[in-house]
Amino acid sequence: MRVSFNDAMKRGFVVTAAIAMAILIGIAIAYVRQMMNRGFQINTSVRMSVICDAIERDTRRLDAAAASARARKIVLEHYGGLDAWHRPLLFVSRLEQGRFSYVLVSVGSDGKADRPAEQYFSVPRSDIRGSAERDVVFRNGQWITNGMK
């Protein structure tokens, strides 16, 4: 069977158009995923802020051991202890200069901790807006990695 030049051109155009369409769809999916993850990052930051406000309010008059136990319960009572990606929030507490100190961590969109949670007791603040795979972290009620608007 012989294929005419016009038929070959039509097939080539159809294949090229299909490839271009697949590339555009892939780009659109990646963009939508990025925007969704940014929304989840903001949502997670707000959730964590609400949890930290409750911890700060409800543990103010407790000794360190009681404050730590109450804070763990507070984390689980709010949003089921989950971030916006439906992953468990990490809560680590310790006694620091005679008082209760804690970090609350979401491992971000990639589900992998950037570092051991213990290290967040000493890291400086940073801005992670737009980097949804980064950990969202609050220490003693204050954001350490700013994922908010």
PDB file of N, CA and C in Angstrom, residues 61-144:
ATOM      1  N   ARG A  61      -0.578  27.302  82.919  1.00  0.00           N
ATOM      2  CA  ARG A  61      -0.463  27.183  84.376  1.00  0.00           C
ATOM      3  C   ARG A  61      -0.059  25.786  84.837  1.00  0.00           C
ATOM      4  N   LEU A  62       0.347  24.925  83.902  1.00  0.00           N
ATOM      5  CA  LEU A  62       0.699  23.551  84.256  1.00  0.00           C
ATOM      6  C   LEU A  62       2.208  23.392  84.416  1.00  0.00           C
ATOM      7  N   ASP A  63       2.609  22.399  85.227  1.00  0.00           N
ATOM      8  CA  ASP A  63       4.036  22.102  85.296  1.00  0.00           C
ATOM      9  C   ASP A  63       4.454  21.436  83.988  1.00  0.00           C
ATOM     10  N   ALA A  64       5.742  21.290  83.762  1.00  0.00           N
ATOM     11  CA  ALA A  64       6.270  20.832  82.466  1.00  0.00           C
ATOM     12  C   ALA A  64       5.719  19.472  82.056  1.00  0.00           C
ATOM     13  N   ALA A  65       5.678  18.498  82.954  1.00  0.00           N
ATOM     14  CA  ALA A  65       5.195  17.157  82.612  1.00  0.00           C
ATOM     15  C   ALA A  65       3.715  17.186  82.247  1.00  0.00           C
ATOM     16  N   ALA A  66       2.910  17.880  83.038  1.00  0.00           N
ATOM     17  CA  ALA A  66       1.474  17.982  82.757  1.00  0.00           C
ATOM     18  C   ALA A  66       1.236  18.762  81.467  1.00  0.00           C
ATOM     19  N   ALA A  67       2.022  19.809  81.234  1.00  0.00           N
ATOM     20  CA  ALA A  67       1.885  20.615  80.018  1.00  0.00           C
ATOM     21  C   ALA A  67       2.182  19.773  78.783  1.00  0.00           C
ATOM     22  N   SER A  68       3.217  18.958  78.845  1.00  0.00           N
ATOM     23  CA  SER A  68       3.572  18.108  77.710  1.00  0.00           C
ATOM     24  C   SER A  68       2.456  17.107  77.409  1.00  0.00           C
ATOM     25  N   ALA A  69       1.931  16.478  78.441  1.00  0.00           N
ATOM     26  CA  ALA A  69       0.844  15.504  78.257  1.00  0.00           C
ATOM     27  C   ALA A  69      -0.402  16.180  77.699  1.00  0.00           C
ATOM     28  N   ARG A  70      -0.737  17.353  78.225  1.00  0.00           N
ATOM     29  CA  ARG A  70      -1.923  18.077  77.738  1.00  0.00           C
ATOM     30  C   ARG A  70      -1.716  18.520  76.297  1.00  0.00           C
ATOM     31  N   ALA A  71      -0.522  18.986  75.969  1.00  0.00           N
ATOM     32  CA  ALA A  71      -0.239  19.443  74.600  1.00  0.00           C
ATOM     33  C   ALA A  71      -0.393  18.301  73.599  1.00  0.00           C
ATOM     34  N   ARG A  72       0.070  17.107  73.955  1.00  0.00           N
ATOM     35  CA  ARG A  72      -0.096  15.949  73.063  1.00  0.00           C
ATOM     36  C   ARG A  72      -1.567  15.682  72.788  1.00  0.00           C
ATOM     37  N   LYS A  73      -2.384  15.801  73.812  1.00  0.00           N
ATOM     38  CA  LYS A  73      -3.830  15.602  73.638  1.00  0.00           C
ATOM     39  C   LYS A  73      -4.425  16.684  72.747  1.00  0.00           C
ATOM     40  N   ILE A  74      -3.979  17.907  72.946  1.00  0.00           N
ATOM     41  CA  ILE A  74      -4.482  19.021  72.132  1.00  0.00           C
ATOM     42  C   ILE A  74      -4.178  18.786  70.658  1.00  0.00           C
ATOM     43  N   VAL A  75      -2.976  18.319  70.345  1.00  0.00           N
ATOM     44  CA  VAL A  75      -2.605  18.056  68.951  1.00  0.00           C
ATOM     45  C   VAL A  75      -3.581  17.055  68.339  1.00  0.00           C
ATOM     46  N   LEU A  76      -3.880  16.000  69.059  1.00  0.00           N
ATOM     47  CA  LEU A  76      -4.787  14.957  68.543  1.00  0.00           C
ATOM     48  C   LEU A  76      -6.241  15.414  68.482  1.00  0.00           C
ATOM     49  N   GLU A  77      -6.633  16.317  69.369  1.00  0.00           N
ATOM     50  CA  GLU A  77      -8.013  16.811  69.402  1.00  0.00           C
ATOM     51  C   GLU A  77      -8.324  17.738  68.233  1.00  0.00           C
ATOM     52  N   HIS A  78      -7.338  18.379  67.685  1.00  0.00           N
ATOM     53  CA  HIS A  78      -7.542  19.321  66.577  1.00  0.00           C
ATOM     54  C   HIS A  78      -7.196  18.649  65.251  1.00  0.00           C
ATOM     55  N   TYR A  79      -8.155  18.594  64.359  1.00  0.00           N
ATOM     56  CA  TYR A  79      -7.964  18.055  63.005  1.00  0.00           C
ATOM     57  C   TYR A  79      -7.473  16.611  63.019  1.00  0.00           C
ATOM     58  N   GLY A  80      -7.741  15.904  64.106  1.00  0.00           N
ATOM     59  CA  GLY A  80      -7.284  14.522  64.234  1.00  0.00           C
ATOM     60  C   GLY A  80      -5.768  14.395  64.298  1.00  0.00           C
ATOM     61  N   GLY A  81      -5.080  15.514  64.582  1.00  0.00           N
ATOM     62  CA  GLY A  81      -3.618  15.492  64.636  1.00  0.00           C
ATOM     63  C   GLY A  81      -2.970  15.390  63.270  1.00  0.00           C
ATOM     64  N   LEU A  82      -3.732  15.749  62.215  1.00  0.00           N
ATOM     65  CA  LEU A  82      -3.240  15.606  60.842  1.00  0.00           C
ATOM     66  C   LEU A  82      -3.019  16.958  60.186  1.00  0.00           C
ATOM     67  N   ASP A  83      -2.071  16.998  59.267  1.00  0.00           N
ATOM     68  CA  ASP A  83      -1.884  18.196  58.453  1.00  0.00           C
ATOM     69  C   ASP A  83      -2.845  18.143  57.270  1.00  0.00           C
ATOM     70  N   ALA A  84      -2.782  19.102  56.386  1.00  0.00           N
ATOM     71  CA  ALA A  84      -3.706  19.156  55.245  1.00  0.00           C
ATOM     72  C   ALA A  84      -3.448  18.048  54.221  1.00  0.00           C
ATOM     73  N   TRP A  85      -2.284  17.426  54.266  1.00  0.00           N
ATOM     74  CA  TRP A  85      -1.974  16.285  53.395  1.00  0.00           C
ATOM     75  C   TRP A  85      -2.431  14.970  54.044  1.00  0.00           C
ATOM     76  N   HIS A  86      -3.085  15.086  55.200  1.00  0.00           N
ATOM     77  CA  HIS A  86      -3.588  13.928  55.965  1.00  0.00           C
ATOM     78  C   HIS A  86      -2.463  13.063  56.511  1.00  0.00           C
ATOM     79  N   ARG A  87      -1.368  13.717  56.862  1.00  0.00           N
ATOM     80  CA  ARG A  87      -0.257  13.025  57.523  1.00  0.00           C
ATOM     81  C   ARG A  87      -0.213  13.464  58.977  1.00  0.00           C
ATOM     82  N   PRO A  88       0.223  12.578  59.870  1.00  0.00           N
ATOM     83  CA  PRO A  88       0.286  12.954  61.283  1.00  0.00           C
ATOM     84  C   PRO A  88       1.279  14.089  61.528  1.00  0.00           C
ATOM     85  N   LEU A  89       0.860  15.035  62.360  1.00  0.00           N
ATOM     86  CA  LEU A  89       1.767  16.083  62.807  1.00  0.00           C
ATOM     87  C   LEU A  89       2.710  15.478  63.839  1.00  0.00           C
ATOM     88  N   LEU A  90       3.968  15.885  63.794  1.00  0.00           N
ATOM     89  CA  LEU A  90       4.954  15.418  64.758  1.00  0.00           C
ATOM     90  C   LEU A  90       5.000  16.409  65.913  1.00  0.00           C
ATOM     91  N   PHE A  91       4.968  15.899  67.130  1.00  0.00           N
ATOM     92  CA  PHE A  91       5.033  16.740  68.317  1.00  0.00           C
ATOM     93  C   PHE A  91       6.174  16.229  69.188  1.00  0.00           C
ATOM     94  N   VAL A  92       7.105  17.124  69.516  1.00  0.00           N
ATOM     95  CA  VAL A  92       8.233  16.774  70.387  1.00  0.00           C
ATOM     96  C   VAL A  92       8.306  17.845  71.461  1.00  0.00           C
ATOM     97  N   SER A  93       8.410  17.395  72.720  1.00  0.00           N
ATOM     98  CA  SER A  93       8.529  18.354  73.820  1.00  0.00           C
ATOM     99  C   SER A  93       9.740  18.000  74.672  1.00  0.00           C
ATOM    100  N   ARG A  94      10.194  18.991  75.413  1.00  0.00           N
ATOM    101  CA  ARG A  94      11.306  18.774  76.339  1.00  0.00           C
ATOM    102  C   ARG A  94      11.281  19.865  77.392  1.00  0.00           C
ATOM    103  N   LEU A  95      12.034  19.639  78.432  1.00  0.00           N
ATOM    104  CA  LEU A  95      12.186  20.613  79.491  1.00  0.00           C
ATOM    105  C   LEU A  95      13.365  21.500  79.111  1.00  0.00           C
ATOM    106  N   GLU A  96      13.124  22.805  79.035  1.00  0.00           N
ATOM    107  CA  GLU A  96      14.156  23.742  78.621  1.00  0.00           C
ATOM    108  C   GLU A  96      14.194  24.893  79.613  1.00  0.00           C
ATOM    109  N   GLN A  97      15.272  24.981  80.363  1.00  0.00           N
ATOM    110  CA  GLN A  97      15.437  26.015  81.391  1.00  0.00           C
ATOM    111  C   GLN A  97      14.268  26.013  82.374  1.00  0.00           C
ATOM    112  N   GLY A  98      13.894  24.802  82.793  1.00  0.00           N
ATOM    113  CA  GLY A  98      12.843  24.649  83.789  1.00  0.00           C
ATOM    114  C   GLY A  98      11.428  24.788  83.295  1.00  0.00           C
ATOM    115  N   ARG A  99      11.248  24.987  81.986  1.00  0.00           N
ATOM    116  CA  ARG A  99       9.887  25.100  81.469  1.00  0.00           C
ATOM    117  C   ARG A  99       9.684  24.178  80.278  1.00  0.00           C
ATOM    118  N   PHE A 100       8.438  23.919  79.992  1.00  0.00           N
ATOM    119  CA  PHE A 100       8.006  23.091  78.882  1.00  0.00           C
ATOM    120  C   PHE A 100       8.292  23.808  77.563  1.00  0.00           C
ATOM    121  N   SER A 101       8.915  23.108  76.632  1.00  0.00           N
ATOM    122  CA  SER A 101       9.201  23.646  75.306  1.00  0.00           C
ATOM    123  C   SER A 101       8.805  22.589  74.286  1.00  0.00           C
ATOM    124  N   TYR A 102       8.340  23.015  73.108  1.00  0.00           N
ATOM    125  CA  TYR A 102       7.884  22.027  72.124  1.00  0.00           C
ATOM    126  C   TYR A 102       8.072  22.515  70.691  1.00  0.00           C
ATOM    127  N   VAL A 103       8.089  21.540  69.791  1.00  0.00           N
ATOM    128  CA  VAL A 103       8.009  21.817  68.361  1.00  0.00           C
ATOM    129  C   VAL A 103       6.873  20.982  67.798  1.00  0.00           C
ATOM    130  N   LEU A 104       6.174  21.571  66.831  1.00  0.00           N
ATOM    131  CA  LEU A 104       5.100  20.908  66.100  1.00  0.00           C
ATOM    132  C   LEU A 104       5.511  20.951  64.633  1.00  0.00           C
ATOM    133  N   VAL A 105       5.544  19.778  63.985  1.00  0.00           N
ATOM    134  CA  VAL A 105       6.115  19.681  62.636  1.00  0.00           C
ATOM    135  C   VAL A 105       5.166  18.955  61.688  1.00  0.00           C
ATOM    136  N   SER A 106       4.980  19.530  60.501  1.00  0.00           N
ATOM    137  CA  SER A 106       4.361  18.836  59.372  1.00  0.00           C
ATOM    138  C   SER A 106       5.484  18.560  58.383  1.00  0.00           C
ATOM    139  N   VAL A 107       5.541  17.337  57.863  1.00  0.00           N
ATOM    140  CA  VAL A 107       6.639  16.973  56.972  1.00  0.00           C
ATOM    141  C   VAL A 107       6.436  17.449  55.533  1.00  0.00           C
ATOM    142  N   GLY A 108       5.402  18.224  55.267  1.00  0.00           N
ATOM    143  CA  GLY A 108       5.214  18.816  53.952  1.00  0.00           C
ATOM    144  C   GLY A 108       4.688  17.848  52.916  1.00  0.00           C
ATOM    145  N   SER A 109       4.624  18.311  51.684  1.00  0.00           N
ATOM    146  CA  SER A 109       4.004  17.534  50.609  1.00  0.00           C
ATOM    147  C   SER A 109       4.765  16.273  50.250  1.00  0.00           C
ATOM    148  N   ASP A 110       6.072  16.255  50.479  1.00  0.00           N
ATOM    149  CA  ASP A 110       6.852  15.067  50.108  1.00  0.00           C
ATOM    150  C   ASP A 110       6.779  13.965  51.154  1.00  0.00           C
ATOM    151  N   GLY A 111       6.241  14.268  52.338  1.00  0.00           N
ATOM    152  CA  GLY A 111       6.093  13.265  53.383  1.00  0.00           C
ATOM    153  C   GLY A 111       7.387  12.849  54.057  1.00  0.00           C
ATOM    154  N   LYS A 112       8.469  13.591  53.795  1.00  0.00           N
ATOM    155  CA  LYS A 112       9.772  13.259  54.380  1.00  0.00           C
ATOM    156  C   LYS A 112      10.247  14.411  55.253  1.00  0.00           C
ATOM    157  N   ALA A 113      10.696  14.086  56.441  1.00  0.00           N
ATOM    158  CA  ALA A 113      11.216  15.107  57.345  1.00  0.00           C
ATOM    159  C   ALA A 113      12.508  15.695  56.769  1.00  0.00           C
ATOM    160  N   ASP A 114      12.614  17.013  56.810  1.00  0.00           N
ATOM    161  CA  ASP A 114      13.833  17.679  56.336  1.00  0.00           C
ATOM    162  C   ASP A 114      15.007  17.423  57.270  1.00  0.00           C
ATOM    163  N   ARG A 115      14.705  17.207  58.547  1.00  0.00           N
ATOM    164  CA  ARG A 115      15.712  16.965  59.575  1.00  0.00           C
ATOM    165  C   ARG A 115      14.998  16.327  60.756  1.00  0.00           C
ATOM    166  N   PRO A 116      15.746  15.772  61.700  1.00  0.00           N
ATOM    167  CA  PRO A 116      15.091  15.255  62.907  1.00  0.00           C
ATOM    168  C   PRO A 116      14.374  16.397  63.636  1.00  0.00           C
ATOM    169  N   ALA A 117      13.176  16.123  64.142  1.00  0.00           N
ATOM    170  CA  ALA A 117      12.369  17.158  64.794  1.00  0.00           C
ATOM    171  C   ALA A 117      13.116  17.825  65.944  1.00  0.00           C
ATOM    172  N   GLU A 118      13.938  17.082  66.672  1.00  0.00           N
ATOM    173  CA  GLU A 118      14.726  17.636  67.793  1.00  0.00           C
ATOM    174  C   GLU A 118      15.555  18.842  67.355  1.00  0.00           C
ATOM    175  N   GLN A 119      16.040  18.815  66.108  1.00  0.00           N
ATOM    176  CA  GLN A 119      16.889  19.907  65.628  1.00  0.00           C
ATOM    177  C   GLN A 119      16.127  21.224  65.500  1.00  0.00           C
ATOM    178  N   TYR A 120      14.798  21.153  65.393  1.00  0.00           N
ATOM    179  CA  TYR A 120      14.016  22.374  65.246  1.00  0.00           C
ATOM    180  C   TYR A 120      13.962  23.204  66.530  1.00  0.00           C
ATOM    181  N   PHE A 121      14.485  22.667  67.627  1.00  0.00           N
ATOM    182  CA  PHE A 121      14.564  23.459  68.853  1.00  0.00           C
ATOM    183  C   PHE A 121      15.616  24.560  68.727  1.00  0.00           C
ATOM    184  N   SER A 122      16.523  24.441  67.759  1.00  0.00           N
ATOM    185  CA  SER A 122      17.611  25.415  67.674  1.00  0.00           C
ATOM    186  C   SER A 122      17.795  26.073  66.305  1.00  0.00           C
ATOM    187  N   VAL A 123      17.015  25.725  65.298  1.00  0.00           N
ATOM    188  CA  VAL A 123      17.221  26.335  63.970  1.00  0.00           C
ATOM    189  C   VAL A 123      16.606  27.729  63.907  1.00  0.00           C
ATOM    190  N   PRO A 124      17.194  28.616  63.103  1.00  0.00           N
ATOM    191  CA  PRO A 124      16.623  29.960  62.951  1.00  0.00           C
ATOM    192  C   PRO A 124      15.373  29.919  62.065  1.00  0.00           C
ATOM    193  N   ARG A 125      14.629  30.977  62.097  1.00  0.00           N
ATOM    194  CA  ARG A 125      13.426  31.105  61.264  1.00  0.00           C
ATOM    195  C   ARG A 125      13.801  31.136  59.784  1.00  0.00           C
ATOM    196  N   SER A 126      12.896  30.625  58.963  1.00  0.00           N
ATOM    197  CA  SER A 126      13.104  30.686  57.514  1.00  0.00           C
ATOM    198  C   SER A 126      11.748  30.787  56.821  1.00  0.00           C
ATOM    199  N   ASP A 127      11.769  31.184  55.575  1.00  0.00           N
ATOM    200  CA  ASP A 127      10.552  31.342  54.783  1.00  0.00           C
ATOM    201  C   ASP A 127      10.483  30.206  53.776  1.00  0.00           C
ATOM    202  N   ILE A 128       9.430  29.403  53.837  1.00  0.00           N
ATOM    203  CA  ILE A 128       9.297  28.267  52.925  1.00  0.00           C
ATOM    204  C   ILE A 128       8.124  28.434  51.962  1.00  0.00           C
ATOM    205  N   ARG A 129       7.537  29.616  51.910  1.00  0.00           N
ATOM    206  CA  ARG A 129       6.397  29.829  51.013  1.00  0.00           C
ATOM    207  C   ARG A 129       6.791  29.442  49.594  1.00  0.00           C
ATOM    208  N   GLY A 130       5.963  28.609  48.983  1.00  0.00           N
ATOM    209  CA  GLY A 130       6.234  28.158  47.626  1.00  0.00           C
ATOM    210  C   GLY A 130       7.084  26.906  47.561  1.00  0.00           C
ATOM    211  N   SER A 131       7.570  26.427  48.692  1.00  0.00           N
ATOM    212  CA  SER A 131       8.349  25.182  48.756  1.00  0.00           C
ATOM    213  C   SER A 131       7.560  24.188  49.603  1.00  0.00           C
ATOM    214  N   ALA A 132       6.487  23.671  49.026  1.00  0.00           N
ATOM    215  CA  ALA A 132       5.539  22.845  49.787  1.00  0.00           C
ATOM    216  C   ALA A 132       6.137  21.539  50.286  1.00  0.00           C
ATOM    217  N   GLU A 133       7.249  21.118  49.711  1.00  0.00           N
ATOM    218  CA  GLU A 133       7.870  19.877  50.174  1.00  0.00           C
ATOM    219  C   GLU A 133       8.645  20.088  51.473  1.00  0.00           C
ATOM    220  N   ARG A 134       8.902  21.322  51.856  1.00  0.00           N
ATOM    221  CA  ARG A 134       9.641  21.619  53.088  1.00  0.00           C
ATOM    222  C   ARG A 134       8.756  21.437  54.317  1.00  0.00           C
ATOM    223  N   ASP A 135       9.390  21.127  55.455  1.00  0.00           N
ATOM    224  CA  ASP A 135       8.661  20.966  56.712  1.00  0.00           C
ATOM    225  C   ASP A 135       8.061  22.298  57.150  1.00  0.00           C
ATOM    226  N   VAL A 136       6.830  22.232  57.667  1.00  0.00           N
ATOM    227  CA  VAL A 136       6.194  23.388  58.299  1.00  0.00           C
ATOM    228  C   VAL A 136       6.417  23.194  59.798  1.00  0.00           C
ATOM    229  N   VAL A 137       7.002  24.197  60.457  1.00  0.00           N
ATOM    230  CA  VAL A 137       7.417  24.021  61.847  1.00  0.00           C
ATOM    231  C   VAL A 137       7.000  25.210  62.707  1.00  0.00           C
ATOM    232  N   PHE A 138       6.450  24.881  63.879  1.00  0.00           N
ATOM    233  CA  PHE A 138       6.182  25.861  64.924  1.00  0.00           C
ATOM    234  C   PHE A 138       6.955  25.433  66.161  1.00  0.00           C
ATOM    235  N   ARG A 139       7.560  26.409  66.831  1.00  0.00           N
ATOM    236  CA  ARG A 139       8.282  26.149  68.073  1.00  0.00           C
ATOM    237  C   ARG A 139       7.710  27.063  69.151  1.00  0.00           C
ATOM    238  N   ASN A 140       7.233  26.445  70.222  1.00  0.00           N
ATOM    239  CA  ASN A 140       6.673  27.207  71.347  1.00  0.00           C
ATOM    240  C   ASN A 140       5.641  28.238  70.888  1.00  0.00           C
ATOM    241  N   GLY A 141       4.799  27.822  69.957  1.00  0.00           N
ATOM    242  CA  GLY A 141       3.700  28.663  69.502  1.00  0.00           C
ATOM    243  C   GLY A 141       4.033  29.633  68.385  1.00  0.00           C
ATOM    244  N   GLN A 142       5.284  29.702  67.964  1.00  0.00           N
ATOM    245  CA  GLN A 142       5.713  30.637  66.920  1.00  0.00           C
ATOM    246  C   GLN A 142       6.196  29.876  65.690  1.00  0.00           C
ATOM    247  N   TRP A 143       5.914  30.403  64.507  1.00  0.00           N
ATOM    248  CA  TRP A 143       6.386  29.721  63.303  1.00  0.00           C
ATOM    249  C   TRP A 143       7.905  29.815  63.213  1.00  0.00           C
ATOM    250  N   ILE A 144       8.489  28.735  62.761  1.00  0.00           N
ATOM    251  CA  ILE A 144       9.937  28.685  62.499  1.00  0.00           C
ATOM    252  C   ILE A 144      10.153  28.686  60.996  1.00  0.00           C
TER     253      ILE A 144
END
